[in-house]
GROMACS .gro file of C-alpha atoms in nm:
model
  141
    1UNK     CA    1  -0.696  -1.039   0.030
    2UNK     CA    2  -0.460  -1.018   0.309
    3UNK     CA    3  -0.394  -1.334   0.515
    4UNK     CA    4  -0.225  -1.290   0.864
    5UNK     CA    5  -0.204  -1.548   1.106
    6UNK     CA    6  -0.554  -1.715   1.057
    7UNK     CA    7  -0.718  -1.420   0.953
    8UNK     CA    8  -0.813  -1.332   0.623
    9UNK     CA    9  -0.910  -0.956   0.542
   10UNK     CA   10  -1.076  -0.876   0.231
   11UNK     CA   11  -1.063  -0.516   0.185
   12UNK     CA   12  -1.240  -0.479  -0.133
   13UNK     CA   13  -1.563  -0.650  -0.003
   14UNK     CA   14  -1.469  -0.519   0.408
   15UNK     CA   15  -1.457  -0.840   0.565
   16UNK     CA   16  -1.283  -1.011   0.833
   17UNK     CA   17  -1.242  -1.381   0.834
   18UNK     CA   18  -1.082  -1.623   1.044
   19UNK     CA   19  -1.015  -1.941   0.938
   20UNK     CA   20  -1.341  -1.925   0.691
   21UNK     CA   21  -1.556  -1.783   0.934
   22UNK     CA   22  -1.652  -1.406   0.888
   23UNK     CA   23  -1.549  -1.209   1.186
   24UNK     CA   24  -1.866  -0.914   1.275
   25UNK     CA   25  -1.637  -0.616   1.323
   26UNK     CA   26  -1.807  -0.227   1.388
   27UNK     CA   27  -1.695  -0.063   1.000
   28UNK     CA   28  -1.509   0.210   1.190
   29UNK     CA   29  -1.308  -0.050   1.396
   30UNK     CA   30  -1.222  -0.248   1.064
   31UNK     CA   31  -1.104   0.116   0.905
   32UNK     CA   32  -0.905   0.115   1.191
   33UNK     CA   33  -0.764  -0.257   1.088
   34UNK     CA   34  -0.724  -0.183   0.740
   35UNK     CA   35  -0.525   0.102   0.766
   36UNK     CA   36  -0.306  -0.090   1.033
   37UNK     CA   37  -0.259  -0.318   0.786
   38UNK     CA   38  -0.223  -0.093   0.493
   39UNK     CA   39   0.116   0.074   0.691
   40UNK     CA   40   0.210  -0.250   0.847
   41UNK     CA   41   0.562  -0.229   0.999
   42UNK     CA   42   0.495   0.166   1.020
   43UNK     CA   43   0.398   0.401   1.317
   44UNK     CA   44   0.045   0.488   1.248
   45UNK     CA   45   0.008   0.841   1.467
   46UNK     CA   46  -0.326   0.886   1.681
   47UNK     CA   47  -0.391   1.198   1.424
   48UNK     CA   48  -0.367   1.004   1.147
   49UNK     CA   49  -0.630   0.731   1.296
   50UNK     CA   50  -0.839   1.017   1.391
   51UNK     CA   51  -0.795   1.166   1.059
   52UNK     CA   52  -0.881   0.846   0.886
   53UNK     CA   53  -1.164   0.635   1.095
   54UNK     CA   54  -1.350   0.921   1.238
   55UNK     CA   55  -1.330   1.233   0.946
   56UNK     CA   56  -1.516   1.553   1.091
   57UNK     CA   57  -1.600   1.394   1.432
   58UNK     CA   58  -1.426   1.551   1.755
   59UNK     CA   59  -1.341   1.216   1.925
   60UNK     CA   60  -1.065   1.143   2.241
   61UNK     CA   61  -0.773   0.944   2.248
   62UNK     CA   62  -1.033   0.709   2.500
   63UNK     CA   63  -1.223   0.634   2.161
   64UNK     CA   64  -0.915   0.510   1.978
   65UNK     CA   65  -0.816   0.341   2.257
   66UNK     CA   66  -1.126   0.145   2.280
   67UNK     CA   67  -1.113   0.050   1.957
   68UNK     CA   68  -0.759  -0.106   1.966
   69UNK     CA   69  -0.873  -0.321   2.266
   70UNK     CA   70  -1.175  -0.454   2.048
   71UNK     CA   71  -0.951  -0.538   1.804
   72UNK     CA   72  -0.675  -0.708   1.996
   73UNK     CA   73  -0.991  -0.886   2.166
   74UNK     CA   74  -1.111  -1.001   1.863
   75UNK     CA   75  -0.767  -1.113   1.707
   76UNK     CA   76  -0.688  -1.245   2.030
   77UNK     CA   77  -0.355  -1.014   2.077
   78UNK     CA   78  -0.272  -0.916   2.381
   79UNK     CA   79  -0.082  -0.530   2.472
   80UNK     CA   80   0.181  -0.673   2.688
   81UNK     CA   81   0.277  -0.940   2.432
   82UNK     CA   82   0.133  -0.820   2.113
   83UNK     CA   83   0.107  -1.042   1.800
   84UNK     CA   84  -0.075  -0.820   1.516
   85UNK     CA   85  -0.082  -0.481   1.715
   86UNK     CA   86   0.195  -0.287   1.881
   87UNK     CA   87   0.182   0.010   2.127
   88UNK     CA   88   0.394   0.258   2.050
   89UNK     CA   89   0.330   0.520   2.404
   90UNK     CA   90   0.191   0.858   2.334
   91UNK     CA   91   0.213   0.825   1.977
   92UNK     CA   92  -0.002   0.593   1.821
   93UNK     CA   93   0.024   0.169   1.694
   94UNK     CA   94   0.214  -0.022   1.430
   95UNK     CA   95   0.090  -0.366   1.312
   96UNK     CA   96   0.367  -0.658   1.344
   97UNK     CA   97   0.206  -0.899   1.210
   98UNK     CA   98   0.360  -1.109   0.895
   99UNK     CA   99   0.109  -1.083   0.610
  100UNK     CA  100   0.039  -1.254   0.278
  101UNK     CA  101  -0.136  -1.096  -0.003
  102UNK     CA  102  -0.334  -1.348  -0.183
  103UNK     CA  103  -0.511  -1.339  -0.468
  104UNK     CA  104  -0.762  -1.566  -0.622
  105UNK     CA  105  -0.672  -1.698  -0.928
  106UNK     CA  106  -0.932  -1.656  -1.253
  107UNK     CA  107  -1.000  -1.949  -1.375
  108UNK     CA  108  -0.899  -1.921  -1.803
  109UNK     CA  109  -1.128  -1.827  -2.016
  110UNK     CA  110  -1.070  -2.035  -2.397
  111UNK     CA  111  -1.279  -2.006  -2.724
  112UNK     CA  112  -1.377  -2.374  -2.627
  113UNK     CA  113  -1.491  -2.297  -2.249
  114UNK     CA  114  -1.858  -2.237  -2.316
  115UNK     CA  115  -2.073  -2.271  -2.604
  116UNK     CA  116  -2.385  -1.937  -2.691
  117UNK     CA  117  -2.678  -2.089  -2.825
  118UNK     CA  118  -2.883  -1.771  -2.929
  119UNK     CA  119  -3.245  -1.779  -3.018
  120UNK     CA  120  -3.453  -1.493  -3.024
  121UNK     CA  121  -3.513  -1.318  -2.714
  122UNK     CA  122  -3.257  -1.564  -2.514
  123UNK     CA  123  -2.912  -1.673  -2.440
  124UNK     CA  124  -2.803  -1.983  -2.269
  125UNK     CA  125  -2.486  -2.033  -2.180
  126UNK     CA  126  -2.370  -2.377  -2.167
  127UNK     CA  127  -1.970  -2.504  -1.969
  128UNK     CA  128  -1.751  -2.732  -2.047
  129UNK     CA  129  -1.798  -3.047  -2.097
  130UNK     CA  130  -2.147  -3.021  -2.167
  131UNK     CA  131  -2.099  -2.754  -2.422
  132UNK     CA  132  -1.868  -3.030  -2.633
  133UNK     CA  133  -2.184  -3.253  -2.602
  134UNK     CA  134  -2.404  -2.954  -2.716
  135UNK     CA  135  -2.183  -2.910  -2.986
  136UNK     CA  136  -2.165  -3.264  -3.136
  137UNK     CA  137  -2.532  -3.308  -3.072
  138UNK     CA  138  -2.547  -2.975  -3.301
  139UNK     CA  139  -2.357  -3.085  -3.565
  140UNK     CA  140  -2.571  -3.379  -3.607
  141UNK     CA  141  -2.855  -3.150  -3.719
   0.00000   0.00000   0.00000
């Protein structure tokens, strides 16, 4: 996950959030984000957007443009004092944003997290405190 400003962009899953509230974004427009983001800092040419968001289709630079403004409107950036998105004239956009990669941390897994009771035909699979009463309550029988 990618956190800039208060947006949160989960590329594996393709979701936008901002502050905890999923952003609806057309998949081609958040392509169009993610590989901002992917080269952020960098000059990301028109051919390469073209390239990347719209493979095989003949589209003009009105299409890309389009897209840019959606996004801008939907990050609330603006072109003539850009935030996340920068214009670079006749060449294509950089994003300018400061990001943060987070990552959600596993919780651990120990030999004494959960407790299997099998039985034929079913497994139940009990956490942890209640698997240290399972287990004592066991060991009674």
């Amino acid at each position: 996950m990618i956190k800039f400003g208060t947006f949160t962009l989960d590329i594996q899953n393709r979701q936008l959030f901002e502050n905890d509230q999923r952003v609806e974004l057309n998949p081609r427009y958040l392509d169009a984000l993610i590989l901002l983001i992917q080269h952020r800092g960098e000059l990301v040419a028109k051919d390469v957007f073209f390239d990347s968001v719209w493979p095989g289709v003949v589209v003009t630079d009105d299409a890309l443009t389009q897209c840019i403004k959606t996004l801008r409107k939907l990050l609330r950036d603006s072109a003539t004092a850009p935030v996340f998105i920068q214009t670079v004239p006749k060449h294509g956009y950089r994003f300018i944003a400061e990001c943060r990669e987070q990552t959600d941390p596993q919780p651990a897994i120990t030999q004494h997290s959960y407790l299997a009771i099998a039985h034929p035909g079913w497994r139940l699979f009990i956490g942890g405190l209640a698997a240290a009463h399972w287990q004592a309550c066991l060991a009674v029988y």
